[in-house]
Short mmCIF file of C-alpha atoms and ligand atoms in Angstrom, two decimals:
data_model
loop_
_atom_site.label_atom_id
_atom_site.label_comp_id
_atom_site.label_asym_id
_atom_site.label_seq_id
_atom_site.Cartn_x
_atom_site.Cartn_y
_atom_site.Cartn_z
CA UNK A 1 44.53 81.14 106.00
CA UNK A 2 46.91 78.14 105.98
CA UNK A 3 44.31 76.15 107.99
CA UNK A 4 41.63 76.93 105.39
CA UNK A 5 43.93 75.95 102.55
CA UNK A 6 44.73 72.53 104.07
CA UNK A 7 40.98 71.98 104.71
CA UNK A 8 40.31 72.69 101.04
CA UNK A 9 43.06 70.26 99.96
CA UNK A 10 41.58 67.54 102.26
CA UNK A 11 38.13 68.15 100.79
CA UNK A 12 39.37 67.91 97.22
CA UNK A 13 41.34 64.73 98.04
CA UNK A 14 38.33 63.01 99.59
CA UNK A 15 36.16 63.98 96.60
CA UNK A 16 38.72 62.40 94.28
CA UNK A 17 38.98 59.26 96.47
CA UNK A 18 35.22 58.93 96.81
CA UNK A 19 34.80 59.27 93.06
CA UNK A 20 37.19 56.32 92.79
CA UNK A 21 35.08 54.29 95.28
CA UNK A 22 31.76 54.86 93.56
CA UNK A 23 33.16 53.97 90.11
CA UNK A 24 31.19 51.16 88.34
CA UNK A 25 33.07 47.81 88.42
CA UNK A 26 34.98 47.28 85.16
CA UNK A 27 33.10 45.13 82.60
CA UNK A 28 34.57 41.61 82.68
CA UNK A 29 35.96 40.38 79.37
CA UNK A 30 35.57 36.77 80.53
CA UNK A 31 33.22 34.83 78.17
CA UNK A 32 29.84 34.19 79.75
CA UNK A 33 29.89 30.51 78.83
CA UNK A 34 32.03 27.76 77.33
CA UNK A 35 30.16 25.79 74.65
CA UNK A 36 31.51 22.59 73.08
CA UNK A 37 30.02 21.96 69.63
CA UNK A 38 30.62 18.86 67.50
CA UNK A 39 29.78 19.49 63.85
CA UNK A 40 29.15 16.57 61.45
CA UNK A 41 31.55 17.71 58.71
CA UNK A 42 31.61 19.96 55.63
CA UNK A 43 29.56 17.85 53.23
CA UNK A 44 27.42 20.67 51.83
CA UNK A 45 27.07 24.43 51.41
CA UNK A 46 24.31 24.08 54.02
CA UNK A 47 26.71 22.54 56.55
CA UNK A 48 29.42 25.15 55.87
CA UNK A 49 26.82 27.92 56.29
CA UNK A 50 25.63 26.32 59.54
CA UNK A 51 29.17 26.19 60.98
CA UNK A 52 29.79 29.83 60.01
CA UNK A 53 26.50 30.91 61.56
CA UNK A 54 27.30 29.13 64.84
CA UNK A 55 30.78 30.71 65.00
CA UNK A 56 29.41 34.20 64.31
CA UNK A 57 26.58 33.82 66.81
CA UNK A 58 28.97 32.64 69.55
CA UNK A 59 31.11 35.70 68.91
CA UNK A 60 28.13 38.04 68.98
CA UNK A 61 26.87 36.60 72.26
CA UNK A 62 30.28 36.65 74.00
CA UNK A 63 30.32 32.86 74.18
CA UNK A 64 33.56 30.92 73.96
CA UNK A 65 33.18 28.10 71.41
CA UNK A 66 35.13 24.84 71.25
CA UNK A 67 34.26 23.67 67.74
CA UNK A 68 35.21 20.22 66.45
CA UNK A 69 34.58 18.97 62.90
CA UNK A 70 33.93 15.20 62.84
CA UNK A 71 34.60 14.76 59.10
CA UNK A 72 31.46 12.64 58.63
CA UNK A 73 32.38 10.05 61.29
CA UNK A 74 30.22 9.21 64.30
CA UNK A 75 33.25 7.95 66.28
CA UNK A 76 34.88 11.40 65.89
CA UNK A 77 31.74 13.01 67.30
CA UNK A 78 31.73 10.65 70.29
CA UNK A 79 35.43 11.37 70.96
CA UNK A 80 34.75 15.13 70.71
CA UNK A 81 31.91 14.92 73.24
CA UNK A 82 34.23 13.01 75.62
CA UNK A 83 36.83 15.79 75.26
CA UNK A 84 34.17 18.42 76.04
CA UNK A 85 33.25 16.49 79.19
CA UNK A 86 36.92 16.21 80.27
CA UNK A 87 37.32 19.93 79.62
CA UNK A 88 34.26 20.63 81.82
CA UNK A 89 32.49 22.88 79.28
CA UNK A 90 29.26 24.51 80.49
CA UNK A 91 27.06 23.18 77.68
CA UNK A 92 27.57 20.56 74.95
CA UNK A 93 25.88 20.84 71.55
CA UNK A 94 26.15 18.49 68.60
CA UNK A 95 24.53 17.58 65.26
CA UNK A 96 24.27 13.79 65.30
CA UNK A 97 25.22 12.33 61.93
CA UNK A 98 22.87 9.37 62.51
CA UNK A 99 20.18 8.73 65.11
CA UNK A 100 21.47 5.60 66.90
CA UNK A 101 24.46 4.93 69.13
CA UNK A 102 24.62 7.93 71.47
CA UNK A 103 23.35 6.52 74.78
CA UNK A 104 26.72 5.77 76.45
CA UNK A 105 28.41 9.08 75.76
CA UNK A 106 25.27 11.03 76.66
CA UNK A 107 25.01 9.12 79.96
CA UNK A 108 28.58 10.29 80.64
CA UNK A 109 27.60 13.93 79.96
CA UNK A 110 24.56 13.54 82.22
CA UNK A 111 26.70 12.10 85.05
CA UNK A 112 29.08 15.06 84.65
CA UNK A 113 26.05 17.40 84.97
CA UNK A 114 26.59 19.01 81.55
CA UNK A 115 23.40 19.82 79.59
CA UNK A 116 23.34 18.66 75.95
CA UNK A 117 21.58 20.43 73.07
CA UNK A 118 20.85 18.64 69.79
CA UNK A 119 21.38 20.93 66.79
CA UNK A 120 19.82 20.22 63.38
CA UNK A 121 19.31 16.43 63.82
CA UNK A 122 17.68 14.19 66.41
CA UNK A 123 18.76 10.97 68.13
CA UNK A 124 16.84 7.79 68.79
CA UNK A 125 16.96 6.50 72.39
CA UNK A 126 14.83 4.65 74.92
CA UNK A 127 16.40 6.63 77.77
CA UNK A 128 14.88 9.71 79.38
CA UNK A 129 16.61 13.03 80.01
CA UNK A 130 19.80 12.56 77.99
CA UNK A 131 19.33 15.84 76.12
CA UNK A 132 17.83 19.19 77.07
CA UNK A 133 16.36 20.15 73.71
CA UNK A 134 16.47 19.96 69.92
CA UNK A 135 16.96 23.04 67.72
CA UNK A 136 16.41 22.15 64.07
CA UNK A 137 14.13 21.99 61.07
CA UNK A 138 10.88 20.09 60.86
CA UNK A 139 12.18 17.62 58.26
CA UNK A 140 8.86 15.78 58.01
CA UNK A 141 7.14 19.02 57.03
CA UNK A 142 9.88 19.73 54.45
CA UNK A 143 9.30 16.32 52.83
CA UNK A 144 5.54 16.83 52.98
CA UNK A 145 5.81 20.23 51.25
CA UNK A 146 8.00 18.65 48.56
CA UNK A 147 5.33 15.98 47.95
CA UNK A 148 2.53 18.54 47.89
CA UNK A 149 4.42 20.51 45.25
CA UNK A 150 4.76 17.40 43.07
CA UNK A 151 1.01 16.73 43.25
CA UNK A 152 0.27 20.35 42.24
CA UNK A 153 2.81 20.17 39.41
CA UNK A 154 1.31 16.91 38.10
CA UNK A 155 -2.12 18.59 38.15
CA UNK A 156 -0.88 21.63 36.27
CA UNK A 157 0.79 19.46 33.59
CA UNK A 158 -2.22 17.07 33.42
CA UNK A 159 0.10 14.11 34.01
CA UNK A 160 -1.56 10.71 34.13
CA UNK A 161 1.34 9.01 35.86
CA UNK A 162 4.49 10.23 37.61
CA UNK A 163 7.50 7.90 37.89
CA UNK A 164 9.66 9.19 40.72
CA UNK A 165 13.26 8.45 41.72
CA UNK A 166 14.36 9.53 45.19
CA UNK A 167 17.98 10.31 46.11
CA UNK A 168 18.03 10.26 49.89
CA UNK A 169 20.33 11.70 52.52
CA UNK A 170 22.48 9.58 54.83
CA UNK A 171 20.65 6.39 55.83
CA UNK A 172 19.38 6.52 59.44
CA UNK A 173 19.86 10.28 59.73
CA UNK A 174 16.87 12.35 60.87
CA UNK A 175 16.52 14.40 57.67
CA UNK A 176 16.68 11.24 55.55
CA UNK A 177 14.03 9.39 57.55
CA UNK A 178 11.67 12.32 57.97
CA UNK A 179 12.02 13.88 54.51
CA UNK A 180 11.20 10.49 53.07
CA UNK A 181 8.24 9.89 55.41
CA UNK A 182 6.75 13.36 54.80
CA UNK A 183 7.06 13.05 51.02
CA UNK A 184 5.55 9.55 50.93
CA UNK A 185 2.62 10.68 53.11
CA UNK A 186 1.96 13.68 50.86
CA UNK A 187 1.79 11.58 47.66
CA UNK A 188 0.05 8.56 49.25
CA UNK A 189 -3.43 8.09 47.86
CA UNK A 190 -2.56 9.79 44.56
CA UNK A 191 -2.63 6.90 42.12
CA UNK A 192 -0.51 8.70 39.55
CA UNK A 193 2.52 8.62 41.86
CA UNK A 194 4.96 5.71 41.59
CA UNK A 195 8.32 5.72 43.40
CA UNK A 196 10.53 3.53 41.22
CA UNK A 197 13.58 3.56 43.47
CA UNK A 198 15.05 5.29 46.55
CA UNK A 199 18.82 5.36 46.75
CA UNK A 200 21.24 6.69 49.41
CA UNK A 201 23.29 9.69 48.23
CA UNK A 202 24.71 10.52 51.69
CA UNK A 203 24.00 14.26 51.14
CA UNK A 204 27.09 14.43 48.86
CA UNK A 205 27.37 15.99 45.39
CA UNK A 206 29.55 13.13 44.11
CA UNK A 207 26.99 10.55 45.27
CA UNK A 208 24.16 12.57 43.70
CA UNK A 209 25.97 12.34 40.35
CA UNK A 210 26.86 8.66 40.74
CA UNK A 211 23.31 7.71 41.74
CA UNK A 212 21.75 9.73 38.95
CA UNK A 213 23.99 7.98 36.40
CA UNK A 214 22.82 4.62 37.74
CA UNK A 215 19.14 5.69 37.77
CA UNK A 216 19.36 6.95 34.18
CA UNK A 217 21.02 3.74 33.03
CA UNK A 218 18.30 1.72 34.77
CA UNK A 219 15.15 3.72 34.00
CA UNK A 220 16.21 6.25 31.31
CA UNK A 221 13.32 8.26 29.91
CA UNK A 222 10.78 6.57 32.20
CA UNK A 223 11.78 8.99 34.97
CA UNK A 224 9.28 11.86 35.34
CA UNK A 225 10.48 13.34 38.62
CA UNK A 226 13.63 13.41 40.75
CA UNK A 227 13.19 14.05 44.48
CA UNK A 228 16.57 14.78 46.05
CA UNK A 229 17.00 15.27 49.81
CA UNK A 230 19.48 18.14 49.48
CA UNK A 231 20.84 20.74 47.06
CA UNK A 232 24.30 19.23 46.94
CA UNK A 233 23.03 15.91 45.52
CA UNK A 234 20.68 17.77 43.15
CA UNK A 235 23.57 19.85 41.81
CA UNK A 236 25.52 16.62 41.28
CA UNK A 237 22.56 14.95 39.47
CA UNK A 238 21.68 17.77 37.03
CA UNK A 239 24.73 17.51 34.70
CA UNK A 240 24.16 13.73 34.46
CA UNK A 241 20.57 14.31 33.33
CA UNK A 242 21.80 16.74 30.69
CA UNK A 243 24.58 14.38 29.56
CA UNK A 244 21.92 11.68 29.08
CA UNK A 245 20.09 14.05 26.69
CA UNK A 246 17.24 15.21 28.95
CA UNK A 247 16.36 18.77 29.99
CA UNK A 248 16.05 19.01 33.77
CA UNK A 249 13.05 21.07 34.82
CA UNK A 250 11.23 20.19 31.56
CA UNK A 251 11.70 16.51 30.70
CA UNK A 252 12.01 15.72 34.42
CA UNK A 253 10.54 17.56 37.39
CA UNK A 254 13.37 18.35 39.82
CA UNK A 255 12.67 18.85 43.53
CA UNK A 256 15.40 19.71 46.02
CA UNK A 257 15.74 20.69 49.69
CA UNK A 258 17.91 23.33 51.45
CA UNK A 259 17.59 26.55 49.46
CA UNK A 260 21.26 27.47 49.19
CA UNK A 261 22.21 30.25 46.76
CA UNK A 262 23.53 27.94 44.04
CA UNK A 263 20.33 25.88 43.91
CA UNK A 264 18.18 29.01 43.98
CA UNK A 265 20.14 30.38 41.00
CA UNK A 266 19.48 27.10 39.14
CA UNK A 267 15.78 27.31 40.12
CA UNK A 268 15.73 30.79 38.54
CA UNK A 269 17.26 29.33 35.35
CA UNK A 270 14.45 26.74 35.18
CA UNK A 271 16.50 23.56 35.66
CA UNK A 272 15.12 22.98 39.17
CA UNK A 273 11.34 23.25 39.67
CA UNK A 274 11.07 23.42 43.44
CA UNK A 275 13.40 23.95 46.40
CA UNK A 276 12.07 23.50 49.94
CA UNK A 277 13.93 25.70 52.40
CA UNK A 278 15.94 24.24 55.25
CA UNK A 279 17.66 27.04 57.11
CA UNK A 280 21.16 26.48 58.54
CA UNK A 281 20.83 29.67 60.62
CA UNK A 282 20.38 28.03 64.01
CA UNK A 283 23.26 29.78 65.81
CA UNK A 284 21.43 32.56 67.65
CA UNK A 285 18.78 30.28 69.10
CA UNK A 286 21.53 27.86 70.13
CA UNK A 287 23.41 30.61 72.01
CA UNK A 288 20.23 31.89 73.72
CA UNK A 289 19.37 28.33 74.74
CA UNK A 290 22.88 27.59 76.05
CA UNK A 291 22.82 30.76 78.18
CA UNK A 292 19.43 29.79 79.62
CA UNK A 293 20.66 26.28 80.41
CA UNK A 294 23.72 27.64 82.19
CA UNK A 295 21.58 29.86 84.39
CA UNK A 296 19.20 26.98 85.14
CA UNK A 297 16.23 28.44 83.18
CA UNK A 298 13.71 26.14 81.48
CA UNK A 299 14.01 25.74 77.69
CA UNK A 300 11.58 24.49 75.06
CA UNK A 301 11.96 20.78 74.20
CA UNK A 302 11.85 21.29 70.42
CA UNK A 303 12.50 24.50 68.51
CA UNK A 304 11.74 24.51 64.75
CA UNK A 305 12.58 27.53 62.54
CA UNK A 306 10.00 28.84 60.05
CA UNK A 307 10.67 27.58 56.50
CA UNK A 308 9.16 28.16 53.05
CA UNK A 309 8.94 26.69 49.55
CA UNK A 310 10.58 28.29 46.51
CA UNK A 311 9.27 27.09 43.15
CA UNK A 312 8.36 27.83 39.55
CA UNK A 313 4.87 28.67 40.84
CA UNK A 314 6.22 32.03 42.06
CA UNK A 315 8.18 35.03 40.78
CA UNK A 316 11.65 33.66 41.55
CA UNK A 317 13.33 37.00 40.75
CA UNK A 318 11.97 38.23 44.09
CA UNK A 319 13.88 35.65 46.17
CA UNK A 320 16.31 37.53 48.42
CA UNK A 321 20.00 36.52 48.60
CA UNK A 322 20.25 33.40 50.74
CA UNK A 323 23.54 33.85 52.61
CA UNK A 324 24.60 30.19 52.29
O1 AHR B 1 20.74 17.93 58.35
C1 AHR B 1 20.53 18.87 57.38
C2 AHR B 1 21.03 18.39 56.06
O2 AHR B 1 22.41 18.05 56.18
C3 AHR B 1 20.97 19.36 54.92
O3 AHR B 1 19.83 19.22 54.14
C4 AHR B 1 22.14 18.93 54.12
O4 AHR B 1 22.47 19.75 53.05
C5 AHR B 1 23.12 18.73 55.17
O5 AHR B 1 24.31 18.20 54.79
#
């Protein structure tokens, strides 16, 4: 009887021990990847929405994020990239404020074997293989859609001539160059269109206001249309137009780019005629791409999100909340 009892105890013990052996390994709480991201700054609601989206997407994907804000200075971005290299992050991502001047620091990242992803904006370089891919809007298409809208609007108002002022983004940045090129291509060949002046507003609300004041002093009521490269500058320009005694959206056609909530609300009120969307929600694709790069998988060279046009040609009450 005692023999049987000890056999039973042994059996139970080994079942318990074996259960311990076959237990699944505990899920590691270690982040799957360390990503260094250098953001341009906080110049617009778009940029703030983009930073938030990247932080939330990193969290959701279990990615550890080293985020540095360059406060609108290229030298701060270069220093941040050097810190990421010294820290041996798995992947570096950054939104280059301007296109030139990145070769040296990107050579350093390449030598360290760290893949680099461009987010939102592109660089200009003669060298091959400095970056793995670009995730960002098709800025040329945005500018083209803005120009197409203006041509349609001129048709619908039977305008014989359209005097345009352009408030551009930061000189030598990708959105500035491409939004300008796309717009000019779309209106080229239409003899009614006349760009009176293009002026750099650096994507800032204060510069949008300052430039609009100057443009109104210079051209006054001759201005038929304002093409502004982002919502922030548009929102800065509108009160100046009103102060000068004109009704934006009626006396002047107002075209903006980004599609943030504040600009969409103004579009609904009739003071902006058209807003071309530029989505800041690039975070998830960035995280997926970074994970692929870490595991040595191939990634697409250029990834553009789908974007649309919001305008007074549609029922604006149906536009869903924008989230930035
Ligand atoms: O690079 C994207 C542009 O930069 C957005 O249009 C603008 O609002 C931002 O600051």
